[in-house]
CSV table of C-alpha atoms and ligand atoms in Angstrom, one decimal:
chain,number,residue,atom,x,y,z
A,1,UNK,CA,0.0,0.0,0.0
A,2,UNK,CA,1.0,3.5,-0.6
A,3,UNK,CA,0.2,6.2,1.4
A,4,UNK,CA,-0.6,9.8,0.9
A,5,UNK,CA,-1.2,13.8,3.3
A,6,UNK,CA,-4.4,14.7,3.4
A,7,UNK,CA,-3.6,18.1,2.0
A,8,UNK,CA,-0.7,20.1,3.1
A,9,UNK,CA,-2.1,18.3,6.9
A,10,UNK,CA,-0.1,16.1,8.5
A,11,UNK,CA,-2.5,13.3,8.7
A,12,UNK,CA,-1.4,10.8,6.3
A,13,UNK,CA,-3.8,7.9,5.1
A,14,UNK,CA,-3.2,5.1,2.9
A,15,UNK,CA,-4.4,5.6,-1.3
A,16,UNK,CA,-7.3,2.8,-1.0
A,17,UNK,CA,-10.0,3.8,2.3
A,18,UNK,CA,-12.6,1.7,2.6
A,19,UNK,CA,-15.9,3.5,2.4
A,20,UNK,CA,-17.9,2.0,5.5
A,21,UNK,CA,-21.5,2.5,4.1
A,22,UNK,CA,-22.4,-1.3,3.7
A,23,UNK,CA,-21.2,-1.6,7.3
A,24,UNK,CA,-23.7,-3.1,9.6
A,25,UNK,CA,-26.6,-3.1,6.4
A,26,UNK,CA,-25.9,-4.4,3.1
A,27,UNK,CA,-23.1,-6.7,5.2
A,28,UNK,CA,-23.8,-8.1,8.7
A,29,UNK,CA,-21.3,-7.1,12.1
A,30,UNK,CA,-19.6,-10.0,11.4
A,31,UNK,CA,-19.0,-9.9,7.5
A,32,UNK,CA,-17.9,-5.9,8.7
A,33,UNK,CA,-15.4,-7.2,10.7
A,34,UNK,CA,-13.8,-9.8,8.1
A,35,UNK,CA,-13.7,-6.7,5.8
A,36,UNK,CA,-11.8,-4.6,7.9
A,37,UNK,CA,-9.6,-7.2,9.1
A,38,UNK,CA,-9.0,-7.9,5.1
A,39,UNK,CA,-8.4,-4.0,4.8
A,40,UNK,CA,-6.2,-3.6,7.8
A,41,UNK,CA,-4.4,-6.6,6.0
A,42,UNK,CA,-3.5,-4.8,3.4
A,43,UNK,CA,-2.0,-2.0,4.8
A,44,UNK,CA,-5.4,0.1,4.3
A,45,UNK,CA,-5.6,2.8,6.9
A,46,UNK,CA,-8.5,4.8,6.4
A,47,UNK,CA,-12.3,4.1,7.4
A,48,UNK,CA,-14.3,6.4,6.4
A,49,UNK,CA,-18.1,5.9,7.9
A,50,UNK,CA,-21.2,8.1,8.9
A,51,UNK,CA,-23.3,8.5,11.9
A,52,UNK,CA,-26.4,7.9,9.0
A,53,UNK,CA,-24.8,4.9,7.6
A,54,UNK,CA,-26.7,1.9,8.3
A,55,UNK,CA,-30.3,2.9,9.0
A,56,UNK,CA,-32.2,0.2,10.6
A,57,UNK,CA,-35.6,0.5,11.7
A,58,UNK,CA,-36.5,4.4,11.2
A,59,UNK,CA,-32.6,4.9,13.2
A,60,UNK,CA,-29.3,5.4,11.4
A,61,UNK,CA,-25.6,4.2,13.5
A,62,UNK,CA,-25.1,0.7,12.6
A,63,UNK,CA,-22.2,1.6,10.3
A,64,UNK,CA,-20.3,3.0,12.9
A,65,UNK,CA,-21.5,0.6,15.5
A,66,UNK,CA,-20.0,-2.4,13.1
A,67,UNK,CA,-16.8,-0.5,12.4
A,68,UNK,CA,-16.4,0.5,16.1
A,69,UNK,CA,-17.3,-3.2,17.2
A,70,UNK,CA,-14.3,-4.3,14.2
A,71,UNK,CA,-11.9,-2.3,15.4
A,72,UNK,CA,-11.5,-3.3,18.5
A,73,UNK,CA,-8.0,-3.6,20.0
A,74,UNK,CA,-6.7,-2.2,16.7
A,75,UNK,CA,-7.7,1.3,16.8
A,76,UNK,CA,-4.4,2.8,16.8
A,77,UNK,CA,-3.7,1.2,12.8
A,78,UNK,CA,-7.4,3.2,11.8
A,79,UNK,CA,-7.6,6.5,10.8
A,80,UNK,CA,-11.4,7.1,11.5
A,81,UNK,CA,-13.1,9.2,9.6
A,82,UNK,CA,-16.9,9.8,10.3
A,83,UNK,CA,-19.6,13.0,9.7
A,84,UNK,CA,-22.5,14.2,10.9
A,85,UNK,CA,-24.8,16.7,9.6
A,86,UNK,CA,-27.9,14.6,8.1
A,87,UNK,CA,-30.7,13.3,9.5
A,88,UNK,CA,-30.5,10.7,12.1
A,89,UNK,CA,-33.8,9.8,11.9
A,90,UNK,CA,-36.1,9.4,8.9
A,91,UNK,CA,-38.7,11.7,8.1
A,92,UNK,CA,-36.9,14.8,8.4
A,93,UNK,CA,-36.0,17.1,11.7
A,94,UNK,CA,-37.4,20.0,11.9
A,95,UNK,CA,-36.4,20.8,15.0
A,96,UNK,CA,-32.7,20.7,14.5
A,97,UNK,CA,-32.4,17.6,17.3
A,98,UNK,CA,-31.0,15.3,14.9
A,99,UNK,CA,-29.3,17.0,12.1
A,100,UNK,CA,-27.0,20.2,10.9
A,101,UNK,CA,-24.0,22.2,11.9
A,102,UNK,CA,-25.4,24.1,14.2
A,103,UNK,CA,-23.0,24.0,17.6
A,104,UNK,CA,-25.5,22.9,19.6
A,105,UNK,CA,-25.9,19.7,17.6
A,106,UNK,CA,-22.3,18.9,16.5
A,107,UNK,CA,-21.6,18.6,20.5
A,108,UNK,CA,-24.0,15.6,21.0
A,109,UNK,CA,-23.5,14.6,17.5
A,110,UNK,CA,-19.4,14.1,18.5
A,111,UNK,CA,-20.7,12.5,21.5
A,112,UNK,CA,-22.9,9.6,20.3
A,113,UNK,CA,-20.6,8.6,17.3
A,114,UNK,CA,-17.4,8.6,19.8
A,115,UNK,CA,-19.5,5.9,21.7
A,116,UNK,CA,-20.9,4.4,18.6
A,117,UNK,CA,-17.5,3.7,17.2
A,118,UNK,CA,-15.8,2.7,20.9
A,119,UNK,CA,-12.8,5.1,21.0
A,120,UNK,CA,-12.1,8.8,22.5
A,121,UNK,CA,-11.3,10.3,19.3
A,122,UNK,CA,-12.1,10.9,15.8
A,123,UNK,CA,-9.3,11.3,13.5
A,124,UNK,CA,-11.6,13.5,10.5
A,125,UNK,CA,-14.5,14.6,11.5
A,126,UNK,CA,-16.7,16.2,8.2
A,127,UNK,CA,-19.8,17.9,8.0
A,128,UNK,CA,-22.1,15.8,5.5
A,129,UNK,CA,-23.7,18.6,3.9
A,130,UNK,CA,-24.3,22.5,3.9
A,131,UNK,CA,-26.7,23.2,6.7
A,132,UNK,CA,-28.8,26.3,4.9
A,133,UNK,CA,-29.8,27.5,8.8
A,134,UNK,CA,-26.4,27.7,10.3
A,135,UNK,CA,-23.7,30.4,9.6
A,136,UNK,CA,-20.5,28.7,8.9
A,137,UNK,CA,-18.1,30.7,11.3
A,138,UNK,CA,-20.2,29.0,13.8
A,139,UNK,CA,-19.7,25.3,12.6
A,140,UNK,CA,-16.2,26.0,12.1
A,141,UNK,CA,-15.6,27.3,15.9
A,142,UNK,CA,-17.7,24.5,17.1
A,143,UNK,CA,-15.2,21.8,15.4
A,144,UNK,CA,-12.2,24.0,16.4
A,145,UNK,CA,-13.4,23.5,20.3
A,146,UNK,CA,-13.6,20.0,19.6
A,147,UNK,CA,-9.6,19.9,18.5
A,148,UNK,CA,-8.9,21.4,20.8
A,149,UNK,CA,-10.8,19.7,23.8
A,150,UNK,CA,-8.8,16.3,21.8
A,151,UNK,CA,-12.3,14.9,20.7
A,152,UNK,CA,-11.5,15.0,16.9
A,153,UNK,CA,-8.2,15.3,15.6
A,154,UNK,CA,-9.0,17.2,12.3
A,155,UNK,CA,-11.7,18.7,10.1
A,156,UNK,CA,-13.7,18.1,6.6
A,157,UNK,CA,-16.4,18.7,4.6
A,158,UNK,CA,-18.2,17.3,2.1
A,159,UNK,CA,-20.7,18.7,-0.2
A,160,UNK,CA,-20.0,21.5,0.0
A,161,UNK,CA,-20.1,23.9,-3.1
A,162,UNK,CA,-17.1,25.4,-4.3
A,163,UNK,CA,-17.7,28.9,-3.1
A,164,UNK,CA,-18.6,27.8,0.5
A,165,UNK,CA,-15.1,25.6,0.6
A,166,UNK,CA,-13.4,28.7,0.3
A,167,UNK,CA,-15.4,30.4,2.3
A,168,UNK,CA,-14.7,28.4,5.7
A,169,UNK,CA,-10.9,29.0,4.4
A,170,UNK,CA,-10.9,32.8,5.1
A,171,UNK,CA,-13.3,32.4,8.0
A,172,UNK,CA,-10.5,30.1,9.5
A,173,UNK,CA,-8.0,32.5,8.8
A,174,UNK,CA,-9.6,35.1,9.9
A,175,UNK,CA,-10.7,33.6,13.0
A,176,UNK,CA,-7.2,31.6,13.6
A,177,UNK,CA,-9.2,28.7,13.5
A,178,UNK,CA,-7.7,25.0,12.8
A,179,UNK,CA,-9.9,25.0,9.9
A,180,UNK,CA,-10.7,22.3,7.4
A,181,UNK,CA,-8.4,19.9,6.0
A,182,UNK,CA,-10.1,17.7,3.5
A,183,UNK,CA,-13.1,17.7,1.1
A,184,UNK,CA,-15.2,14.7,0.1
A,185,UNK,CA,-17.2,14.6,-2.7
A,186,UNK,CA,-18.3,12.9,-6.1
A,187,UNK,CA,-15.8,12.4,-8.3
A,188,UNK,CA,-15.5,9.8,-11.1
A,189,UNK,CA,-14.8,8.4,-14.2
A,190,UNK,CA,-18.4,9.2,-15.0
A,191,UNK,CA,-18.7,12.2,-12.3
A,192,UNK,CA,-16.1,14.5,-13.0
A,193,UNK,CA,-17.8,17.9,-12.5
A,194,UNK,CA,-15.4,18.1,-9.3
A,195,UNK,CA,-13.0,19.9,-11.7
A,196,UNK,CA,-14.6,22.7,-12.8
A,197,UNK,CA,-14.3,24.6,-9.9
A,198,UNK,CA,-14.1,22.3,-6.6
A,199,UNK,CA,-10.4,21.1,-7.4
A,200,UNK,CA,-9.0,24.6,-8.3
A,201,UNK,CA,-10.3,25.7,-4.4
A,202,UNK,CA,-8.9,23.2,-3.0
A,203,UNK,CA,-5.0,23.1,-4.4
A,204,UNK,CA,-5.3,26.8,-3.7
A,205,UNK,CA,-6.2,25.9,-0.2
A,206,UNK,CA,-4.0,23.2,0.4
A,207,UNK,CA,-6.8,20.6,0.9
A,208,UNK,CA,-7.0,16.5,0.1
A,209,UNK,CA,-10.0,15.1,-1.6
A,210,UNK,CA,-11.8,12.2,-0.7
A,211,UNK,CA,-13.3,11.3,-3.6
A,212,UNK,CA,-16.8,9.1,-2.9
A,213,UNK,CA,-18.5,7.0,-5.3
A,214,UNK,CA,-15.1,6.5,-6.9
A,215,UNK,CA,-16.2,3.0,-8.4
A,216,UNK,CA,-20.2,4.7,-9.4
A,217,UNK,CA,-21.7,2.1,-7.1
A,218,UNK,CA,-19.4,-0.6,-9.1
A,219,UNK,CA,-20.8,0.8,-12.5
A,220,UNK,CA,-16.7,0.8,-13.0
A,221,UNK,CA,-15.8,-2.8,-12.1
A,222,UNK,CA,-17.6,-3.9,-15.0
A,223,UNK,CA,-20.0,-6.3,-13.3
A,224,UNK,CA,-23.1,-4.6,-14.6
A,225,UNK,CA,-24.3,-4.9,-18.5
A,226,UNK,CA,-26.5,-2.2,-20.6
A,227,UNK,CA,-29.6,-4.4,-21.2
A,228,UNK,CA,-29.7,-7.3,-18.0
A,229,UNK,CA,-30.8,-6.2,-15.3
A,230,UNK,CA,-28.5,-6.1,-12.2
A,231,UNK,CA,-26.8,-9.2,-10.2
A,232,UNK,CA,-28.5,-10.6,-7.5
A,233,UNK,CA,-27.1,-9.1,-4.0
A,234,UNK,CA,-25.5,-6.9,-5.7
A,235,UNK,CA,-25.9,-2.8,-5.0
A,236,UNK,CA,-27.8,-1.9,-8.0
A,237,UNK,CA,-30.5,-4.3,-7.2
A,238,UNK,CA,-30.7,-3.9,-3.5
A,239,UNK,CA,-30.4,0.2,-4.1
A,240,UNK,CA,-33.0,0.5,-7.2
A,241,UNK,CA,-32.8,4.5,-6.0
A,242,UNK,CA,-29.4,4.4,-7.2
A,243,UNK,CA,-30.0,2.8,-10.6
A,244,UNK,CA,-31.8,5.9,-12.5
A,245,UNK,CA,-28.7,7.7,-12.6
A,246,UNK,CA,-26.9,4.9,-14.7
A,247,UNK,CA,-29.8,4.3,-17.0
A,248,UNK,CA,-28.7,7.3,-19.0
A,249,UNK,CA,-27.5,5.2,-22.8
A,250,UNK,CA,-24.8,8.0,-23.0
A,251,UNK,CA,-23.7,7.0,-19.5
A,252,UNK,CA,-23.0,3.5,-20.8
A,253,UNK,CA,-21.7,4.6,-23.9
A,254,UNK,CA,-18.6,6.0,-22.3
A,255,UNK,CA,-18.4,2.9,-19.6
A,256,UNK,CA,-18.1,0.7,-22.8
A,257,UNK,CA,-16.0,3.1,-24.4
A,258,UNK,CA,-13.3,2.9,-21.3
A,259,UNK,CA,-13.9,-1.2,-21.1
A,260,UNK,CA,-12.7,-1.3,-24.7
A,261,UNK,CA,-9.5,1.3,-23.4
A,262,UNK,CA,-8.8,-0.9,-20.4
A,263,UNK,CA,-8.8,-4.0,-22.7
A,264,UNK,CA,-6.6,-2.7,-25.1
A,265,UNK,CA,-4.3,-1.7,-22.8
A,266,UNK,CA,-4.4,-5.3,-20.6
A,267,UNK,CA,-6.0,-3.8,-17.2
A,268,UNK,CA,-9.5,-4.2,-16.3
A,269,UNK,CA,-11.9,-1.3,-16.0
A,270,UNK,CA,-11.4,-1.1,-12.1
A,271,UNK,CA,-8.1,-0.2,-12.5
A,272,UNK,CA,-8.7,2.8,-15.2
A,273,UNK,CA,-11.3,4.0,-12.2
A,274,UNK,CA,-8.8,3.5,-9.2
A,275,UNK,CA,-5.7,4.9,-11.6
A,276,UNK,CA,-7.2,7.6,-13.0
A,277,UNK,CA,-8.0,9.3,-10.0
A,278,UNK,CA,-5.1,8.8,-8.0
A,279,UNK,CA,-3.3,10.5,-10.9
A,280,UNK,CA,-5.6,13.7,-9.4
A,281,UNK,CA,-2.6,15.0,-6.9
A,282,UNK,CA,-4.9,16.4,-4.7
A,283,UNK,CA,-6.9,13.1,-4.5
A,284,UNK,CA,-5.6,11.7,-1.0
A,285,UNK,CA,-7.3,8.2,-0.7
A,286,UNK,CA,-9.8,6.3,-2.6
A,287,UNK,CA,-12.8,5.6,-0.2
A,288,UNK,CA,-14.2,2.8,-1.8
A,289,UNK,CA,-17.0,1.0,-0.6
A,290,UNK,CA,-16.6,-3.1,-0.6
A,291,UNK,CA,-18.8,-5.6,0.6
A,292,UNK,CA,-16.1,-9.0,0.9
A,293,UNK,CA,-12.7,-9.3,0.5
A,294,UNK,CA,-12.0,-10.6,-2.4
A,295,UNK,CA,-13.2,-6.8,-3.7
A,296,UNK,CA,-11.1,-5.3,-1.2
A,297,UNK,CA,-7.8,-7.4,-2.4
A,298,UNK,CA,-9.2,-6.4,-6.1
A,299,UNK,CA,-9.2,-2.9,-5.0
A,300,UNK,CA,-5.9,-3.0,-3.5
A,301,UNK,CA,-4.3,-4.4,-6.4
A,302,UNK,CA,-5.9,-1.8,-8.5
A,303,UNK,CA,-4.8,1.1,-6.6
A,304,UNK,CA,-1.1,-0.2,-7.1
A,305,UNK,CA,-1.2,-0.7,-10.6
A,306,UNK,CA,0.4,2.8,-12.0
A,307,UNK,CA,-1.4,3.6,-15.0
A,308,UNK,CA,1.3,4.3,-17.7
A,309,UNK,CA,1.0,8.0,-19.2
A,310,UNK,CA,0.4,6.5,-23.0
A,311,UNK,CA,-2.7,5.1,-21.2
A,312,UNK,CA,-3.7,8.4,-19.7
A,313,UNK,CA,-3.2,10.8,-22.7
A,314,UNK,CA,-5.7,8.4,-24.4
A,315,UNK,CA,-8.2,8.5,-21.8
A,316,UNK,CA,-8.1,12.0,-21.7
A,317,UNK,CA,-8.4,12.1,-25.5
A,318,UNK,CA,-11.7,10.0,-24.7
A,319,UNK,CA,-13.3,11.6,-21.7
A,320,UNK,CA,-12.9,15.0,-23.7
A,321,UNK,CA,-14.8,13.7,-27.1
A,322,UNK,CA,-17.2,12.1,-24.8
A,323,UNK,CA,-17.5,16.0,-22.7
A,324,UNK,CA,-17.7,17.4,-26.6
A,325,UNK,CA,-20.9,15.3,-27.7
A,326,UNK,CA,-23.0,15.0,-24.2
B,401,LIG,P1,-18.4,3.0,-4.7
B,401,LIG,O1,-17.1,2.9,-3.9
B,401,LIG,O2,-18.4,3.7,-5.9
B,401,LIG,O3,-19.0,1.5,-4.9
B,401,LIG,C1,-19.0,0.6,-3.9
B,401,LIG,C2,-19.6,-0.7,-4.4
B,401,LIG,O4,-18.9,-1.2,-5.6
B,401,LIG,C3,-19.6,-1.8,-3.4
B,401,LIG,O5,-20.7,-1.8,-2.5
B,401,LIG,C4,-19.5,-3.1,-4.3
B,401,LIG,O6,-20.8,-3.4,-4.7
B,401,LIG,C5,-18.9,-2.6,-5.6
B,401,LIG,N1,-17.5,-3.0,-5.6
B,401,LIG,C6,-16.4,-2.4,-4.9
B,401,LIG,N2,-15.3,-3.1,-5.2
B,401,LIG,C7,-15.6,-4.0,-6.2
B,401,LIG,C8,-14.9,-5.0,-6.9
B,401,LIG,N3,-13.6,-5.1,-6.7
B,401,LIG,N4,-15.5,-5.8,-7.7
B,401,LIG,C9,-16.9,-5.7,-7.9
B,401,LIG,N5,-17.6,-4.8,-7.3
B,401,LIG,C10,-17.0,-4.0,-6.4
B,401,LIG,O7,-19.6,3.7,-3.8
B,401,LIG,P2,-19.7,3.9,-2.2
B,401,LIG,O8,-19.3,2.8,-1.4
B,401,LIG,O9,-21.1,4.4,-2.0
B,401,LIG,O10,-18.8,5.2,-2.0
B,401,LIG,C11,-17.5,5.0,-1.3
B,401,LIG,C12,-17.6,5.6,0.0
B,401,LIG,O11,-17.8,7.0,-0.1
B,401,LIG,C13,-18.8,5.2,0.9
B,401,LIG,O12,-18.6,3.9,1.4
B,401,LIG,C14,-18.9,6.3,1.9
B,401,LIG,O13,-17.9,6.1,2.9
B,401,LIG,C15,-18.6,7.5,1.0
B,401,LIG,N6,-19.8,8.2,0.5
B,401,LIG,C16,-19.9,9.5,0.9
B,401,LIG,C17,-21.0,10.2,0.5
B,401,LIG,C18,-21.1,11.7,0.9
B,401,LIG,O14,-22.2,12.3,0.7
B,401,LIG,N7,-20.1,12.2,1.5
B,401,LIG,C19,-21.9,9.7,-0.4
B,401,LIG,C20,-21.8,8.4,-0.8
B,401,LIG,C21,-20.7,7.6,-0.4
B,401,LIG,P3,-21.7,-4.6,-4.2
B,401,LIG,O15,-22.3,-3.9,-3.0
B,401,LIG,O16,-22.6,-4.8,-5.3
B,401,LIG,O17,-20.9,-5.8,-3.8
């Protein structure tokens, strides 16, 4: 495994995370823990889990219940990463108990996923999404406290528009706050809007991205096919939410298009998704999901396969026709 800063921070996390959303759900506490164990295996160093994660029964928390429960006795190899921010329970919250960034809730937010998870600290603690009712400076002084009280080690986002990234950079240097280290947000082989505006803030802020969805639900490992319908147990058919998005012909146009690349240049399709953004400098880890560790060892090997740059100029000869007729 190699490992990579999380921006210009000194936290350093290993190039494959393993995104901890099937946690607890999709996979049982005991399929969880194998995974992990498989990760930790591999040198993987980053979990990166929600407090909403694993809604059972109306409640979210299983994810970091089953990732706590797996790491215990190796917590000191994990670099924890968790957020908070949406709903904890279904149906909405207008009340502001159970969701936003407002300093009130980010104290007994902290509190329940530090017991959730079984440890005293949380290495990256991110705000899900933009809470519309609460003014950023005090988010940001919120988290800050928490550094400093040694509850949470550092601070993310994810999200977040481009505008309001930079934003909670001059509020923390205004403020002399810690400040965020660390975005996480969509960004793909087939989701690449990121670069329009989000990447240029954040090498001009000296801040690591966390790219989710990095496989497109496995759209990217090749295991789904234009006209059948998805695998049984597999995410597309336990999600169907998630399927509209990839129903899109042009969508599979390109996913073909960058099978026939991978072939033609002996890797698999994985390895074009997992290469291709690691050549991103300012990507820090890939936080992808897995549900058994066969796709976890896949993953790994992926992420240590350098893409050559003959390989790279092609694909971005590709992606850019593709951008010029969609
Ligand atoms: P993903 O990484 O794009 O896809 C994960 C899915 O791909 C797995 O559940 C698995 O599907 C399949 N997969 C993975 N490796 C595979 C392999 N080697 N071969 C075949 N299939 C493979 O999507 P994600 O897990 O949703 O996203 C990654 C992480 O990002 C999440 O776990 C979460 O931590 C984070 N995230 C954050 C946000 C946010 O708003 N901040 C949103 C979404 C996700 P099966 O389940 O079919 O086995």
């Amino acid at each position: 495994m190699r490992y990579r800063s999380l921006g210009q921070s000194g936290l350093i996390v290993s190039e494959l995370g393993l995104g901890c959303n099937n946690l607890g759900g999709r996979i049982d506490n005991a399929q969880s823990a194998r995974l992990v164990d498989a990760a930790l295996d591999l040198g993987v160093t980053l979990f990166d889990v929600a407090d909403v994660y694993g809604r059972r029964d109306a409640h979210a928390g299983a994810s970091e219940e089953a990732l706590g429960a797996a790491l215990c006795g190796k917590r000191d190899k994990a670099v924890i990463a968790t957020k908070f921010g949406m709903s904890m329970i279904s149906g909405g919250d207008d009340a502001g108990n159970a969701s936003g960034a407002s300093r009130r809730y980010i104290m007994q937010a902290v509190e329940a996923s530090l017991r959730r998870l079984r440890t005293d600290r949380i290495d990256l603690y991110q705000l899900h999404c933009p809470d519309p009712r609460t003014p950023l400076d005090e988010t940001l002084h919120a988290l800050n406290d928490l550094i400093r009280a040694g509850k949470i080690r550092y601070a993310g986002v994810s999200n977040l528009p481009a505008w309001q990234v930079v934003d909670a950079c001059h509020i923390a240097r205004r403020d002399r706050l810690a400040g965020i280290i660390s975005c996480q947000d969509e960004f793909s082989l087939l989701e690449r809007s990121a670069r329009t505006d989000l990447l240029p803030a954040l090498r001009q802020f000296g801040l690591g991205l966390l790219p989710y969805f990095p496989l497109a639900s496995g759209m990217l490992t090749g295991k789904y096919r234009r006209d059948s319908s998805p695998p049984v147990g597999s995410r597309l058919a336990a999600w169907t939410y998630l399927q509209d998005r990839y129903r899109d012909p042009t969508v599979w146009t390109l996913i073909e298009a960058l099978a026939g690349l991978a072939q033609r240049h002996e890797c698999s399709l994985a390895d074009l998704a997992f290469g291709w953004l690691l050549r991103h400098e300012t990507v820090a880890s890939v936080i992808a999901g897995a549900t058994s560790e066969t796709q976890m060892r896949d993953n790994a090997r992926s992420c240590m396969l350098e893409t050559s740059d003959d390989l790279d100029a092609e694909l971005k000869t590709m992606l850019a026709a593709h951008e010029a007729k969609s």
